[in-house]
Coordinates of C-alpha atoms in Angstrom, one line a residue:
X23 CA 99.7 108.4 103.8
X24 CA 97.2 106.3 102.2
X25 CA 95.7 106.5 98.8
X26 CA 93.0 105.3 97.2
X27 CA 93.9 102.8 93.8
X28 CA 91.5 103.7 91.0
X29 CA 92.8 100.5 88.7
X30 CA 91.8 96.8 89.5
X31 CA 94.0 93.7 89.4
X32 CA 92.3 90.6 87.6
X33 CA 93.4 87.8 85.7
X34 CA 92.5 87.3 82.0
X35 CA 90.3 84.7 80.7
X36 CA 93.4 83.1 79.1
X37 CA 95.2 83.1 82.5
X38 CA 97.3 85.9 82.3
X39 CA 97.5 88.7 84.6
X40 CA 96.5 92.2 83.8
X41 CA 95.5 96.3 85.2
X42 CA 93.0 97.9 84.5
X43 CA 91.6 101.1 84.6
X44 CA 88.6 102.9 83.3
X45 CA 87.3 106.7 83.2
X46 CA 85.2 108.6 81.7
X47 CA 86.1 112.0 80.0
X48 CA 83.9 115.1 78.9
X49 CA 85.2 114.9 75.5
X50 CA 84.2 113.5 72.6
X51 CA 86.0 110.1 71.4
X52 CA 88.1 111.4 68.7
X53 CA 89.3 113.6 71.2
X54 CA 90.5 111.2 73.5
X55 CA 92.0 108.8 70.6
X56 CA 94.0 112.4 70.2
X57 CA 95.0 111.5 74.0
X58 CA 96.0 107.8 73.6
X59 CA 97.8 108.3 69.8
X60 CA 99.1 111.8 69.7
X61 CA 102.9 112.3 70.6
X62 CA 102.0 115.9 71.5
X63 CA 99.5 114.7 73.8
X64 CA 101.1 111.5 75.1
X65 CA 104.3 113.4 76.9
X66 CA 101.8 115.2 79.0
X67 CA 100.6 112.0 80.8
X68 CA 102.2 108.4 79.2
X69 CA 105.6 107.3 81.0
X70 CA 107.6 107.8 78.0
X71 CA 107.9 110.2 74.8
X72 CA 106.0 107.5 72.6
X73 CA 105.6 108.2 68.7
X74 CA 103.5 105.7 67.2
X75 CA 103.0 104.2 63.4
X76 CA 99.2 103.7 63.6
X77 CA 99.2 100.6 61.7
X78 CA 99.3 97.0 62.9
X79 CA 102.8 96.4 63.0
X80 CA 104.0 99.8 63.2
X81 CA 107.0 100.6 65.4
X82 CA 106.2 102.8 68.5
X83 CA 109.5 104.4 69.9
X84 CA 109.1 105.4 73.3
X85 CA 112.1 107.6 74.9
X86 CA 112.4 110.6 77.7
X87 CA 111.7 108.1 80.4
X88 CA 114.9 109.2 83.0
X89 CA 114.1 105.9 84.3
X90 CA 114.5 103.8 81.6
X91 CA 116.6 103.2 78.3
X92 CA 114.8 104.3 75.1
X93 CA 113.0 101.4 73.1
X94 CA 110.8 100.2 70.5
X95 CA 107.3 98.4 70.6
X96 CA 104.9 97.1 68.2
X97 CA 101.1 98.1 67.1
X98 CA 98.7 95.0 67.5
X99 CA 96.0 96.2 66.4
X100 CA 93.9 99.8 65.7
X101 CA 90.3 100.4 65.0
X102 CA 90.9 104.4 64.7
X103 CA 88.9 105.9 66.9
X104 CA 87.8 103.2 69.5
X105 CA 90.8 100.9 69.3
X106 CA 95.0 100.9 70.0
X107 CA 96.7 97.8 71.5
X108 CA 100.6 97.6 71.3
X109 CA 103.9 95.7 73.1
X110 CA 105.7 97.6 75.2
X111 CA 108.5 95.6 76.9
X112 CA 107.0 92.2 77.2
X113 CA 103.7 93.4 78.3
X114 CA 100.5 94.5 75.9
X115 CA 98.8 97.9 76.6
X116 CA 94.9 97.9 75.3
X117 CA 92.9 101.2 74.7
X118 CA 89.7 100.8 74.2
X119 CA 87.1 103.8 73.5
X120 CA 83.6 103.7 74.0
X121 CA 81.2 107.1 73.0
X122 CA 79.1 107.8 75.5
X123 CA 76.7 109.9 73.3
X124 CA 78.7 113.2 71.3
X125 CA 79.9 114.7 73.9
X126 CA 81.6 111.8 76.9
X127 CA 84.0 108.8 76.1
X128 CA 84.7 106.1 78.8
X129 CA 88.4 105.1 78.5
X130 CA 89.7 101.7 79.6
X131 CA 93.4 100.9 80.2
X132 CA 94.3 97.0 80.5
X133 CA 97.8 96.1 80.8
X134 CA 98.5 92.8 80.0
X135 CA 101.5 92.0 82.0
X136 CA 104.8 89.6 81.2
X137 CA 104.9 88.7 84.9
X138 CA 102.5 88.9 87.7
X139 CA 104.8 90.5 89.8
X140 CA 105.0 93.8 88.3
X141 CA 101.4 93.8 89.2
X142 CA 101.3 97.0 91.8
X143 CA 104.5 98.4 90.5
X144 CA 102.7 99.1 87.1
X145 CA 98.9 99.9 88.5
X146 CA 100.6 102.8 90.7
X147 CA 102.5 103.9 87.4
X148 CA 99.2 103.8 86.0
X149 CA 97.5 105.6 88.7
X150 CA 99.8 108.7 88.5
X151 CA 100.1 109.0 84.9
X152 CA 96.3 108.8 84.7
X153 CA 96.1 111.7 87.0
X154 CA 97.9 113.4 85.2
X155 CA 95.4 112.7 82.0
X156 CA 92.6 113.6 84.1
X157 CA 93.8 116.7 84.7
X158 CA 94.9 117.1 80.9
X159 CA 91.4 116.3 80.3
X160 CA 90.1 118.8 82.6
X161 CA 92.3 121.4 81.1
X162 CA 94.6 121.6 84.1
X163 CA 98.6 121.1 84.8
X164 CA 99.3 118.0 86.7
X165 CA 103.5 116.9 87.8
X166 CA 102.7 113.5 87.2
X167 CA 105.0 110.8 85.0
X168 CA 107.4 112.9 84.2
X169 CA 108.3 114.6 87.8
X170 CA 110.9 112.0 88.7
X171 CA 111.6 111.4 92.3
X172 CA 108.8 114.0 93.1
X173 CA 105.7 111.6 91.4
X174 CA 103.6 110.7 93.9
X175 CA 104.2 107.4 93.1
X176 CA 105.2 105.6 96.5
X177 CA 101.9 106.0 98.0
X178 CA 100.0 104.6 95.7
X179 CA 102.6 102.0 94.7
X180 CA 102.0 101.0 99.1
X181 CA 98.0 101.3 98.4
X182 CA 98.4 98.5 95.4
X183 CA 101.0 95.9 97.9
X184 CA 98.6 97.1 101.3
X185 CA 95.4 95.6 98.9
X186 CA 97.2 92.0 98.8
X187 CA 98.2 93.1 94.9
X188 CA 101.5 90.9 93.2
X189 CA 104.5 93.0 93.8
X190 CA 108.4 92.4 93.8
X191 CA 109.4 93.1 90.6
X192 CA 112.1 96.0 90.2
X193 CA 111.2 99.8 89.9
X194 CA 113.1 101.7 86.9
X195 CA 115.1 104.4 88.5
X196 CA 115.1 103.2 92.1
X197 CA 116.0 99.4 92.2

């Protein structure tokens, strides 16, 4: 089965390798920073519980992942309601907000990654947790990050190596 990726695979004006995604919601932007900072709303789409300090500097402890041990990360930056980067395991995670006009917000995703070859591994994580926050967004249900070995994640994770996109690197819970 073939999928279609919906995040892009670039390389950073500083040379390092990054994800990215972008949408565009039907909500206004504070209520898509409720989305992207909220623990409430996080567990219904990010990979892991994740409670953040919104402060730069501010721990972020992310745990529920069956995949994964439970860590800590670190707020970069925030510009409350447009702005939340923070370290997660070696690699950066930028969300940026943009109002559309009062009623739309387009949301980008850029992982910055430690090594380019967890490339497709995390832009198919990506993909199926951002379904899942489509669907959020739309008011719907969606399996997504947190249905284990059901996620439809090895479809899209063959779309992202199929597209010539760096892969290799270990999957949490499989390798």
């Amino acid at each position: 089965m073939s999928v279609e990726r919906t995040g892009t695979y670039l390389t950073l004006d500083d040379g390092r390798p990054a994800v990215r995604f972008t949408r565009t919601y039907d909500h206004p932007v504070e209520r898509v920073w409720q989305f992207v900072t909220d623990a409430d709303e996080l567990v219904h789409w990010f990979p892991s519980r994740a409670e953040i300090e919104l402060r730069p500097g501010g721990a972020i402890k992310f745990s529920g992942d069956p995949g994964m041990a439970d860590s800590t990360g670190q707020v970069l930056a925030v510009e409350a309601p447009r702005h939340l980067s923070f370290e997660w395991g070696g690699d950066e995670l930028h969300f940026d907000l943009e109002a559309l006009d009062g009623k739309r917000t387009r949301f980008t995703l850029t992982n910055i990654l430690i090594a380019e070859n967890t490339a497709a591994r995390n832009g198919a994580g990506w993909d199926v947790c951002l379904s899942a926050l489509d669907a959020r967004a739309r008011g719907e249900h969606f399996e997504g990050p947190h249905a284990g070995v059901n996620a439809p994640w090895e479809a899209v994770y063959a779309s992202w190596v199929e597209a010539g996109v760096p892969s290799g690197a270990p999957i949490p819970g499989v390798d």
